[in-house]
Amino acid sequence: MGAEQVTGRFTELYGAAPEGVWAAPGRVNLIGEHTDYNDGFVMPFALPHQTTAAVSRRTDGVLRLHSADIGGEAVELALDALAPQSDKEWTAYPAGVVWALREAGHPVTGADVHLASTVPTGAGLSSSAALEVVVALALNDLYDLGLQRWQLARLCQRAENVYVGAPTGIMDQTASACCAPGHALFLDTRDLSQRQIPFDLAAEGLRLLVVDTQVKHAHSGGEYGKRRAGCEKGAALLGVDALRDIPYADLDAALARLGDDEEVVRLVRHVVTEDERVERTVALLHSGETRAIGPVLTEGHASLRDDFRISCPELDLVVDTALTAGALGARMTGGGFGGSAIVLAEAADVDTVTKAVREAFAAAGFTAPRVFEAVPSPGARRLR
């Protein structure tokens, strides 16, 4: 839904035109999965799919929220009554942002908000982060808070961690807030230092497909939290602040120190090798060896499947089928337990790969996947 449409619907809902319209994208993570809450490296880029928000300020301590995708009446909330984990509906994400801003001392006195999104939900493409970031950016502009993009990302992460109760890292919100068109974002999640890495696949005759398996997941579910707790246990046993502090060259020695705690060994091995895969991908892209990142992506999937154990039959089928059909590389992306996979392929092979994946899903009796091309797109911005 474009700026004109959300403006018109906002006016119908609230009786006056909005003060502005903003957009924030979903994201695909090229490489670097479950490293962000371990202070590690990630490499996402923004999708063309985005959440759009028409917003106006209020001065009476009331937050009114409406979603074109949910329908119904606008939900009205009192700012003074906002409390962590008090809301289990979609409204927790924008309300959590307002709560986080106010908790940080920013003078937000209310808002009318109308939202519309093209980011698939539950697909591992950061629909929740897009929702958080678009509201944060709008309020930052309207209330002249002067916060930088990385600060907005931090506040959005706090909203999701504390208010919603999902133990996510910082990657999704930073990607939505900070990505640039035609680039992937090389992000150090410890200090939030960033480098925009040119990633123009079309110029090289390549394509990156997203295959949404239609298997839904929820980050606030227990399995995601268990993986994070296991990583923290591994860091504590190894005497480091975070697993990013274990050098790749010292991995075998570190694993030996963990003894027979098989689960922690697997989690530590994934995080340390995944950080190395991110750095290897950056080096390959810098040297112009874009096709060579394909096997690195596939290595990452094997690690997520076998060590982190967050894949599922549908994701594995995408990867195996795509590779058999000639793809250069493939892996699951996002939090896991469903969601999406990415496939790197020659442009000439896209139709063949897509057909093979669709036929494999049909033969397995799975719901037909949604397949689309991922083009590195702009981060959050004001539209009008």
mmCIF file of C-alpha atoms in Angstrom:
data_model
loop_
_atom_site.group_PDB
_atom_site.id
_atom_site.type_symbol
_atom_site.label_atom_id
_atom_site.label_comp_id
_atom_site.label_asym_id
_atom_site.label_seq_id
_atom_site.Cartn_x
_atom_site.Cartn_y
_atom_site.Cartn_z
ATOM 1 C CA MET A 1 0.000 0.000 0.000
ATOM 2 C CA GLY A 2 1.459 3.349 -1.062
ATOM 3 C CA ALA A 3 1.611 6.694 0.700
ATOM 4 C CA GLU A 4 -1.571 7.965 -0.949
ATOM 5 C CA GLN A 5 -3.588 4.938 0.148
ATOM 6 C CA VAL A 6 -2.446 4.970 3.776
ATOM 7 C CA THR A 7 -3.014 8.730 3.886
ATOM 8 C CA GLY A 8 -6.562 8.288 2.636
ATOM 9 C CA ARG A 9 -7.350 5.475 5.062
ATOM 10 C CA PHE A 10 -5.800 7.407 7.976
ATOM 11 C CA THR A 11 -8.039 10.368 7.159
ATOM 12 C CA GLU A 12 -11.109 8.109 7.108
ATOM 13 C CA LEU A 13 -10.184 6.565 10.445
ATOM 14 C CA TYR A 14 -9.135 9.627 12.400
ATOM 15 C CA GLY A 15 -10.923 12.520 10.709
ATOM 16 C CA ALA A 16 -7.865 14.487 9.565
ATOM 17 C CA ALA A 17 -4.866 13.947 7.309
ATOM 18 C CA PRO A 18 -1.702 12.512 8.914
ATOM 19 C CA GLU A 19 1.304 14.685 9.669
ATOM 20 C CA GLY A 20 3.468 12.339 7.606
ATOM 21 C CA VAL A 21 3.990 8.900 6.088
ATOM 22 C CA TRP A 22 6.998 6.653 6.707
ATOM 23 C CA ALA A 23 8.180 3.223 5.498
ATOM 24 C CA ALA A 24 10.504 0.564 6.899
ATOM 25 C CA PRO A 25 11.483 -2.654 5.097
ATOM 26 C CA GLY A 26 11.705 -6.283 5.999
ATOM 27 C CA ARG A 27 15.074 -7.923 5.535
ATOM 28 C CA VAL A 28 16.833 -11.024 4.327
ATOM 29 C CA ASN A 29 19.979 -12.124 6.097
ATOM 30 C CA LEU A 30 22.576 -13.174 3.549
ATOM 31 C CA ILE A 31 24.802 -14.846 6.148
ATOM 32 C CA GLY A 32 25.300 -14.655 9.918
ATOM 33 C CA GLU A 33 22.457 -16.469 11.672
ATOM 34 C CA HIS A 34 22.016 -16.491 15.461
ATOM 35 C CA THR A 35 25.260 -14.563 15.831
ATOM 36 C CA ASP A 36 23.704 -11.209 16.700
ATOM 37 C CA TYR A 37 22.854 -12.022 20.314
ATOM 38 C CA ASN A 38 26.367 -13.460 20.637
ATOM 39 C CA ASP A 39 27.960 -10.063 19.800
ATOM 40 C CA GLY A 40 28.962 -11.446 16.409
ATOM 41 C CA PHE A 41 28.793 -10.498 12.736
ATOM 42 C CA VAL A 42 25.764 -10.429 10.432
ATOM 43 C CA MET A 43 25.130 -9.416 6.836
ATOM 44 C CA PRO A 44 21.517 -8.560 6.048
ATOM 45 C CA PHE A 45 20.013 -6.445 3.302
ATOM 46 C CA ALA A 46 16.642 -4.730 3.021
ATOM 47 C CA LEU A 47 13.805 -6.152 0.948
ATOM 48 C CA PRO A 48 11.452 -4.128 -1.260
ATOM 49 C CA HIS A 49 8.635 -5.395 0.986
ATOM 50 C CA GLN A 50 7.873 -2.789 3.628
ATOM 51 C CA THR A 51 5.577 -1.584 6.371
ATOM 52 C CA THR A 52 4.092 1.854 5.765
ATOM 53 C CA ALA A 53 2.776 4.081 8.554
ATOM 54 C CA ALA A 54 0.704 7.257 8.471
ATOM 55 C CA VAL A 55 1.115 9.019 11.814
ATOM 56 C CA SER A 56 0.052 12.144 13.684
ATOM 57 C CA ARG A 57 0.875 13.312 17.211
ATOM 58 C CA ARG A 58 -1.561 13.481 20.128
ATOM 59 C CA THR A 59 -1.193 15.396 23.380
ATOM 60 C CA ASP A 60 -3.628 13.473 25.597
ATOM 61 C CA GLY A 61 -1.594 10.376 26.472
ATOM 62 C CA VAL A 62 -3.517 8.135 24.070
ATOM 63 C CA LEU A 63 -2.120 5.795 21.401
ATOM 64 C CA ARG A 64 -4.515 4.718 18.652
ATOM 65 C CA LEU A 65 -3.396 1.909 16.351
ATOM 66 C CA HIS A 66 -4.963 0.501 13.209
ATOM 67 C CA SER A 67 -3.687 -2.063 10.714
ATOM 68 C CA ALA A 68 -4.998 -2.397 7.183
ATOM 69 C CA ASP A 69 -3.916 -6.034 7.313
ATOM 70 C CA ILE A 70 -5.832 -6.887 10.500
ATOM 71 C CA GLY A 71 -8.897 -4.719 9.884
ATOM 72 C CA GLY A 72 -11.521 -3.909 12.457
ATOM 73 C CA GLU A 73 -11.621 -0.795 14.597
ATOM 74 C CA ALA A 74 -8.621 1.177 15.792
ATOM 75 C CA VAL A 75 -7.207 -0.056 19.114
ATOM 76 C CA GLU A 76 -6.955 2.669 21.752
ATOM 77 C CA LEU A 77 -4.329 2.413 24.505
ATOM 78 C CA ALA A 78 -3.451 4.702 27.423
ATOM 79 C CA LEU A 79 0.280 5.450 27.472
ATOM 80 C CA ASP A 80 0.444 5.406 31.272
ATOM 81 C CA ALA A 81 -1.020 1.877 31.284
ATOM 82 C CA LEU A 82 1.551 0.353 28.899
ATOM 83 C CA ALA A 83 3.377 -2.475 30.667
ATOM 84 C CA PRO A 84 5.803 -5.167 29.463
ATOM 85 C CA GLN A 85 4.198 -8.405 28.259
ATOM 86 C CA SER A 86 0.683 -7.103 28.925
ATOM 87 C CA ASP A 87 -0.288 -7.405 25.243
ATOM 88 C CA LYS A 88 -0.190 -10.619 23.213
ATOM 89 C CA GLU A 89 -1.583 -9.103 20.020
ATOM 90 C CA TRP A 90 0.096 -7.356 17.062
ATOM 91 C CA THR A 91 -0.333 -4.046 18.870
ATOM 92 C CA ALA A 92 2.433 -5.049 21.296
ATOM 93 C CA TYR A 93 5.086 -4.152 18.710
ATOM 94 C CA PRO A 94 4.141 -0.505 18.061
ATOM 95 C CA ALA A 95 3.003 -0.022 21.661
ATOM 96 C CA GLY A 96 6.317 -1.455 22.852
ATOM 97 C CA VAL A 97 8.183 1.156 20.821
ATOM 98 C CA VAL A 98 6.216 3.962 22.464
ATOM 99 C CA TRP A 99 6.837 2.385 25.870
ATOM 100 C CA ALA A 100 10.593 2.081 25.167
ATOM 101 C CA LEU A 101 10.829 5.709 24.027
ATOM 102 C CA ARG A 102 9.045 6.949 27.134
ATOM 103 C CA GLU A 103 11.091 4.681 29.405
ATOM 104 C CA ALA A 104 14.212 6.269 27.902
ATOM 105 C CA GLY A 105 12.906 9.709 28.823
ATOM 106 C CA HIS A 106 11.650 10.880 25.442
ATOM 107 C CA PRO A 107 8.548 13.100 25.583
ATOM 108 C CA VAL A 108 6.076 11.130 23.472
ATOM 109 C CA THR A 109 2.556 12.216 24.442
ATOM 110 C CA GLY A 110 0.484 10.057 22.102
ATOM 111 C CA ALA A 111 -0.134 9.251 18.452
ATOM 112 C CA ASP A 112 -2.652 8.147 15.874
ATOM 113 C CA VAL A 113 -1.160 5.427 13.665
ATOM 114 C CA HIS A 114 -2.410 3.591 10.585
ATOM 115 C CA LEU A 115 -0.241 0.755 9.259
ATOM 116 C CA ALA A 116 -0.128 -1.374 6.126
ATOM 117 C CA SER A 117 2.490 -3.998 5.303
ATOM 118 C CA THR A 118 3.685 -6.119 2.405
ATOM 119 C CA VAL A 119 6.268 -7.976 4.540
ATOM 120 C CA PRO A 120 5.144 -11.615 4.925
ATOM 121 C CA THR A 121 4.525 -12.449 8.585
ATOM 122 C CA GLY A 122 6.116 -15.499 10.178
ATOM 123 C CA ALA A 123 8.419 -15.965 7.189
ATOM 124 C CA GLY A 124 11.700 -15.037 8.878
ATOM 125 C CA LEU A 125 11.806 -11.725 7.004
ATOM 126 C CA SER A 126 11.528 -9.390 10.008
ATOM 127 C CA SER A 127 7.946 -8.216 9.728
ATOM 128 C CA SER A 128 8.021 -7.316 13.428
ATOM 129 C CA ALA A 129 11.192 -5.234 13.084
ATOM 130 C CA ALA A 130 9.721 -3.335 10.127
ATOM 131 C CA LEU A 131 6.653 -2.543 12.242
ATOM 132 C CA GLU A 132 8.772 -1.367 15.161
ATOM 133 C CA VAL A 133 11.201 0.701 13.115
ATOM 134 C CA VAL A 134 8.575 2.533 11.063
ATOM 135 C CA VAL A 135 6.799 3.661 14.235
ATOM 136 C CA ALA A 136 10.071 4.637 15.919
ATOM 137 C CA LEU A 137 11.230 6.669 12.916
ATOM 138 C CA ALA A 138 7.889 8.454 12.632
ATOM 139 C CA LEU A 139 7.858 9.420 16.312
ATOM 140 C CA ASN A 140 11.519 10.433 16.182
ATOM 141 C CA ASP A 141 10.711 12.835 13.354
ATOM 142 C CA LEU A 142 7.401 14.137 14.689
ATOM 143 C CA TYR A 143 8.661 14.719 18.217
ATOM 144 C CA ASP A 144 12.075 15.951 17.036
ATOM 145 C CA LEU A 145 13.846 13.486 19.326
ATOM 146 C CA GLY A 146 17.149 13.671 17.425
ATOM 147 C CA LEU A 147 17.899 9.954 17.710
ATOM 148 C CA GLN A 148 20.275 8.340 15.237
ATOM 149 C CA ARG A 149 19.295 5.224 13.297
ATOM 150 C CA TRP A 150 21.348 2.884 15.484
ATOM 151 C CA GLN A 151 19.722 4.359 18.580
ATOM 152 C CA LEU A 152 16.267 3.746 17.138
ATOM 153 C CA ALA A 153 17.294 0.158 16.434
ATOM 154 C CA ARG A 154 18.394 -0.302 20.049
ATOM 155 C CA LEU A 155 15.102 1.063 21.356
ATOM 156 C CA CYS A 156 13.151 -1.205 19.006
ATOM 157 C CA GLN A 157 15.152 -4.206 20.194
ATOM 158 C CA ARG A 158 14.333 -3.268 23.787
ATOM 159 C CA ALA A 159 10.660 -3.048 22.851
ATOM 160 C CA GLU A 160 10.760 -6.570 21.407
ATOM 161 C CA ASN A 161 12.892 -8.084 24.179
ATOM 162 C CA VAL A 162 11.185 -6.520 27.192
ATOM 163 C CA TYR A 163 7.715 -5.385 26.131
ATOM 164 C CA VAL A 164 6.873 -8.185 23.674
ATOM 165 C CA GLY A 165 9.015 -10.779 25.428
ATOM 166 C CA ALA A 166 10.915 -12.112 22.393
ATOM 167 C CA PRO A 167 14.675 -12.589 23.029
ATOM 168 C CA THR A 168 15.822 -11.351 19.610
ATOM 169 C CA GLY A 169 19.172 -9.770 18.796
ATOM 170 C CA ILE A 170 19.824 -6.370 17.256
ATOM 171 C CA MET A 171 20.217 -7.384 13.600
ATOM 172 C CA ASP A 172 16.641 -7.127 12.355
ATOM 173 C CA GLN A 173 15.959 -3.647 13.669
ATOM 174 C CA THR A 174 19.342 -2.331 12.500
ATOM 175 C CA ALA A 175 18.844 -3.784 9.040
ATOM 176 C CA SER A 176 15.419 -2.181 8.696
ATOM 177 C CA ALA A 177 16.711 1.163 9.942
ATOM 178 C CA CYS A 178 20.121 1.324 8.264
ATOM 179 C CA CYS A 179 20.340 -0.713 5.035
ATOM 180 C CA ALA A 180 21.119 0.989 1.719
ATOM 181 C CA PRO A 181 19.869 0.067 -1.774
ATOM 182 C CA GLY A 182 22.232 -2.124 -3.785
ATOM 183 C CA HIS A 183 24.221 -3.098 -0.696
ATOM 184 C CA ALA A 184 24.384 -5.671 2.070
ATOM 185 C CA LEU A 185 25.059 -4.391 5.580
ATOM 186 C CA PHE A 186 28.138 -5.854 7.300
ATOM 187 C CA LEU A 187 27.271 -5.237 10.937
ATOM 188 C CA ASP A 188 29.303 -5.848 14.074
ATOM 189 C CA THR A 189 26.541 -6.364 16.620
ATOM 190 C CA ARG A 190 28.835 -5.621 19.569
ATOM 191 C CA ASP A 191 29.550 -1.976 18.762
ATOM 192 C CA LEU A 192 27.058 -1.536 15.883
ATOM 193 C CA SER A 193 29.827 -0.450 13.508
ATOM 194 C CA GLN A 194 28.623 -0.830 9.930
ATOM 195 C CA ARG A 195 29.993 -1.190 6.425
ATOM 196 C CA GLN A 196 27.837 -1.066 3.326
ATOM 197 C CA ILE A 197 29.082 -3.828 0.989
ATOM 198 C CA PRO A 198 28.138 -3.460 -2.717
ATOM 199 C CA PHE A 199 25.831 -6.335 -3.647
ATOM 200 C CA ASP A 200 24.530 -5.848 -7.183
ATOM 201 C CA LEU A 201 23.725 -9.389 -8.270
ATOM 202 C CA ALA A 202 21.884 -8.394 -11.439
ATOM 203 C CA ALA A 203 25.022 -6.734 -12.815
ATOM 204 C CA GLU A 204 26.796 -10.092 -12.537
ATOM 205 C CA GLY A 205 24.033 -12.185 -14.057
ATOM 206 C CA LEU A 206 22.985 -13.589 -10.672
ATOM 207 C CA ARG A 207 19.766 -13.673 -8.683
ATOM 208 C CA LEU A 208 18.936 -14.313 -5.042
ATOM 209 C CA LEU A 209 15.574 -15.992 -4.509
ATOM 210 C CA VAL A 210 13.606 -16.055 -1.291
ATOM 211 C CA VAL A 211 11.529 -19.194 -0.825
ATOM 212 C CA ASP A 212 8.890 -18.698 1.857
ATOM 213 C CA THR A 213 7.976 -22.212 2.976
ATOM 214 C CA GLN A 214 4.704 -20.927 4.503
ATOM 215 C CA VAL A 215 5.691 -22.710 7.717
ATOM 216 C CA LYS A 216 5.104 -20.144 10.453
ATOM 217 C CA HIS A 217 7.294 -19.582 13.461
ATOM 218 C CA ALA A 218 7.173 -17.396 16.564
ATOM 219 C CA HIS A 219 10.345 -15.920 18.072
ATOM 220 C CA SER A 220 8.771 -15.647 21.486
ATOM 221 C CA GLY A 221 8.402 -19.426 21.525
ATOM 222 C CA GLY A 222 10.605 -21.464 23.821
ATOM 223 C CA GLU A 223 13.011 -23.028 21.332
ATOM 224 C CA TYR A 224 14.589 -19.715 20.264
ATOM 225 C CA GLY A 225 15.088 -18.782 23.903
ATOM 226 C CA LYS A 226 16.664 -22.161 24.640
ATOM 227 C CA ARG A 227 19.271 -21.632 21.924
ATOM 228 C CA ARG A 228 20.134 -18.210 23.276
ATOM 229 C CA ALA A 229 20.415 -19.525 26.840
ATOM 230 C CA GLY A 230 22.662 -22.357 25.611
ATOM 231 C CA CYS A 231 24.965 -19.879 23.881
ATOM 232 C CA GLU A 232 25.181 -17.807 27.062
ATOM 233 C CA LYS A 233 26.000 -20.954 29.010
ATOM 234 C CA GLY A 234 28.799 -21.760 26.557
ATOM 235 C CA ALA A 235 30.279 -18.275 26.896
ATOM 236 C CA ALA A 236 30.172 -18.539 30.690
ATOM 237 C CA LEU A 237 31.850 -21.964 30.673
ATOM 238 C CA LEU A 238 34.580 -20.633 28.379
ATOM 239 C CA GLY A 239 35.096 -17.506 30.476
ATOM 240 C CA VAL A 240 34.273 -14.962 27.763
ATOM 241 C CA ASP A 241 31.718 -12.173 27.557
ATOM 242 C CA ALA A 242 30.192 -13.596 24.372
ATOM 243 C CA LEU A 243 30.911 -16.373 21.883
ATOM 244 C CA ARG A 244 32.233 -13.825 19.402
ATOM 245 C CA ASP A 245 35.333 -13.711 21.638
ATOM 246 C CA ILE A 246 36.327 -17.277 20.708
ATOM 247 C CA PRO A 247 38.736 -17.014 17.730
ATOM 248 C CA TYR A 248 37.972 -19.390 14.879
ATOM 249 C CA ALA A 249 41.562 -20.701 15.067
ATOM 250 C CA ASP A 250 40.988 -21.674 18.715
ATOM 251 C CA LEU A 251 37.635 -23.394 18.172
ATOM 252 C CA ASP A 252 38.807 -26.984 18.605
ATOM 253 C CA ALA A 253 40.538 -26.171 21.868
ATOM 254 C CA ALA A 254 37.458 -24.328 23.124
ATOM 255 C CA LEU A 255 35.174 -27.241 22.264
ATOM 256 C CA ALA A 256 37.507 -29.629 24.094
ATOM 257 C CA ARG A 257 37.169 -27.508 27.223
ATOM 258 C CA LEU A 258 33.393 -27.928 27.121
ATOM 259 C CA GLY A 259 33.729 -31.658 27.665
ATOM 260 C CA ASP A 260 30.702 -33.868 27.062
ATOM 261 C CA ASP A 261 28.014 -31.164 27.074
ATOM 262 C CA GLU A 262 26.993 -32.053 23.531
ATOM 263 C CA GLU A 263 24.275 -29.430 23.159
ATOM 264 C CA VAL A 264 26.508 -26.544 24.192
ATOM 265 C CA VAL A 265 29.325 -27.878 21.993
ATOM 266 C CA ARG A 266 27.023 -27.791 18.971
ATOM 267 C CA LEU A 267 25.764 -24.284 19.697
ATOM 268 C CA VAL A 268 29.256 -22.888 20.229
ATOM 269 C CA ARG A 269 30.560 -24.549 17.082
ATOM 270 C CA HIS A 270 27.797 -23.011 14.992
ATOM 271 C CA VAL A 271 28.268 -19.464 16.281
ATOM 272 C CA VAL A 272 32.054 -19.427 15.942
ATOM 273 C CA THR A 273 32.031 -20.951 12.451
ATOM 274 C CA GLU A 274 29.154 -18.705 11.368
ATOM 275 C CA ASP A 275 31.088 -15.579 12.336
ATOM 276 C CA GLU A 276 33.936 -16.875 10.185
ATOM 277 C CA ARG A 277 31.536 -17.461 7.302
ATOM 278 C CA VAL A 278 30.386 -13.838 7.477
ATOM 279 C CA GLU A 279 33.967 -12.582 7.321
ATOM 280 C CA ARG A 280 34.725 -14.971 4.461
ATOM 281 C CA THR A 281 31.684 -13.732 2.538
ATOM 282 C CA VAL A 282 32.748 -10.104 2.948
ATOM 283 C CA ALA A 283 36.233 -10.955 1.670
ATOM 284 C CA LEU A 284 34.843 -12.793 -1.359
ATOM 285 C CA LEU A 285 32.519 -9.927 -2.268
ATOM 286 C CA HIS A 286 35.336 -7.400 -1.909
ATOM 287 C CA SER A 287 37.493 -9.448 -4.259
ATOM 288 C CA GLY A 288 34.705 -9.752 -6.835
ATOM 289 C CA GLU A 289 34.213 -13.488 -6.289
ATOM 290 C CA THR A 290 30.470 -13.279 -5.813
ATOM 291 C CA ARG A 291 29.710 -16.760 -7.149
ATOM 292 C CA ALA A 292 32.097 -18.220 -4.591
ATOM 293 C CA ILE A 293 29.797 -17.222 -1.729
ATOM 294 C CA GLY A 294 27.354 -19.938 -2.832
ATOM 295 C CA PRO A 295 29.149 -22.794 -1.050
ATOM 296 C CA VAL A 296 29.531 -20.593 2.043
ATOM 297 C CA LEU A 297 25.764 -20.172 2.194
ATOM 298 C CA THR A 298 25.302 -23.921 1.905
ATOM 299 C CA GLU A 299 27.834 -24.523 4.694
ATOM 300 C CA GLY A 300 25.804 -22.181 6.838
ATOM 301 C CA HIS A 301 22.647 -24.196 6.262
ATOM 302 C CA ALA A 302 24.364 -27.443 7.247
ATOM 303 C CA SER A 303 25.514 -25.807 10.480
ATOM 304 C CA LEU A 304 22.047 -24.470 11.281
ATOM 305 C CA ARG A 305 20.525 -27.861 10.474
ATOM 306 C CA ASP A 306 23.005 -30.115 12.269
ATOM 307 C CA ASP A 307 24.531 -28.014 15.049
ATOM 308 C CA PHE A 308 21.919 -25.388 15.895
ATOM 309 C CA ARG A 309 19.086 -27.761 14.919
ATOM 310 C CA ILE A 310 16.574 -25.104 13.877
ATOM 311 C CA SER A 311 15.786 -26.235 10.341
ATOM 312 C CA CYS A 312 12.705 -28.209 9.310
ATOM 313 C CA PRO A 313 11.843 -30.643 6.478
ATOM 314 C CA GLU A 314 10.490 -27.872 4.249
ATOM 315 C CA LEU A 315 13.637 -25.735 4.567
ATOM 316 C CA ASP A 316 15.888 -28.739 3.966
ATOM 317 C CA LEU A 317 13.874 -29.644 0.892
ATOM 318 C CA VAL A 318 14.311 -26.156 -0.568
ATOM 319 C CA VAL A 319 18.075 -26.293 -0.095
ATOM 320 C CA ASP A 320 18.573 -29.841 -1.364
ATOM 321 C CA THR A 321 16.283 -29.382 -4.371
ATOM 322 C CA ALA A 322 17.745 -26.020 -5.373
ATOM 323 C CA LEU A 323 21.294 -27.345 -5.269
ATOM 324 C CA THR A 324 20.343 -30.400 -7.324
ATOM 325 C CA ALA A 325 18.688 -28.089 -9.871
ATOM 326 C CA GLY A 326 21.895 -26.109 -10.327
ATOM 327 C CA ALA A 327 21.811 -23.355 -7.696
ATOM 328 C CA LEU A 328 25.178 -21.984 -6.570
ATOM 329 C CA GLY A 329 24.206 -22.080 -2.907
ATOM 330 C CA ALA A 330 21.226 -22.099 -0.559
ATOM 331 C CA ARG A 331 20.403 -21.892 3.120
ATOM 332 C CA MET A 332 17.629 -21.179 5.570
ATOM 333 C CA THR A 333 17.451 -17.578 6.748
ATOM 334 C CA GLY A 334 15.935 -16.038 9.860
ATOM 335 C CA GLY A 335 15.195 -17.469 13.273
ATOM 336 C CA GLY A 336 14.393 -20.977 12.062
ATOM 337 C CA PHE A 337 11.700 -23.582 12.776
ATOM 338 C CA GLY A 338 10.069 -22.571 9.494
ATOM 339 C CA GLY A 339 10.125 -19.334 7.556
ATOM 340 C CA SER A 340 12.245 -18.840 4.457
ATOM 341 C CA ALA A 341 15.308 -20.056 2.619
ATOM 342 C CA ILE A 342 17.480 -18.111 0.190
ATOM 343 C CA VAL A 343 18.865 -19.474 -3.059
ATOM 344 C CA LEU A 344 21.754 -17.980 -5.059
ATOM 345 C CA ALA A 345 21.500 -18.880 -8.730
ATOM 346 C CA GLU A 346 22.566 -17.823 -12.181
ATOM 347 C CA ALA A 347 19.865 -15.654 -13.740
ATOM 348 C CA ALA A 348 19.474 -18.223 -16.518
ATOM 349 C CA ASP A 349 18.731 -20.957 -13.963
ATOM 350 C CA VAL A 350 16.066 -19.172 -11.935
ATOM 351 C CA ASP A 351 13.082 -20.696 -13.723
ATOM 352 C CA THR A 352 14.551 -24.190 -13.547
ATOM 353 C CA VAL A 353 15.310 -23.894 -9.827
ATOM 354 C CA THR A 354 11.928 -22.382 -9.014
ATOM 355 C CA LYS A 355 10.078 -25.102 -10.940
ATOM 356 C CA ALA A 356 12.078 -27.836 -9.230
ATOM 357 C CA VAL A 357 11.332 -26.466 -5.763
ATOM 358 C CA ARG A 358 7.627 -26.084 -6.461
ATOM 359 C CA GLU A 359 7.412 -29.635 -7.842
ATOM 360 C CA ALA A 360 9.335 -31.048 -4.874
ATOM 361 C CA PHE A 361 6.913 -29.395 -2.434
ATOM 362 C CA ALA A 362 3.926 -30.732 -4.340
ATOM 363 C CA ALA A 363 5.396 -34.245 -4.382
ATOM 364 C CA ALA A 364 6.021 -34.087 -0.626
ATOM 365 C CA GLY A 365 2.491 -32.899 0.074
ATOM 366 C CA PHE A 366 3.693 -29.567 1.478
ATOM 367 C CA THR A 367 1.882 -26.251 1.091
ATOM 368 C CA ALA A 368 3.057 -24.505 -2.093
ATOM 369 C CA PRO A 369 5.943 -22.129 -1.316
ATOM 370 C CA ARG A 370 6.011 -18.439 -2.168
ATOM 371 C CA VAL A 371 9.059 -17.609 -4.309
ATOM 372 C CA PHE A 372 10.280 -14.117 -5.143
ATOM 373 C CA GLU A 373 13.502 -12.320 -6.031
ATOM 374 C CA ALA A 374 15.288 -10.423 -3.260
ATOM 375 C CA VAL A 375 16.667 -7.087 -4.457
ATOM 376 C CA PRO A 376 18.734 -5.016 -1.962
ATOM 377 C CA SER A 377 16.468 -2.048 -1.238
ATOM 378 C CA PRO A 378 16.389 1.163 0.836
ATOM 379 C CA GLY A 379 16.146 1.185 4.614
ATOM 380 C CA ALA A 380 13.591 3.114 6.641
ATOM 381 C CA ARG A 381 12.666 6.539 5.343
ATOM 382 C CA ARG A 382 10.050 9.268 5.311
ATOM 383 C CA LEU A 383 7.800 9.149 2.232
ATOM 384 C CA ARG A 384 5.932 12.440 2.730
#
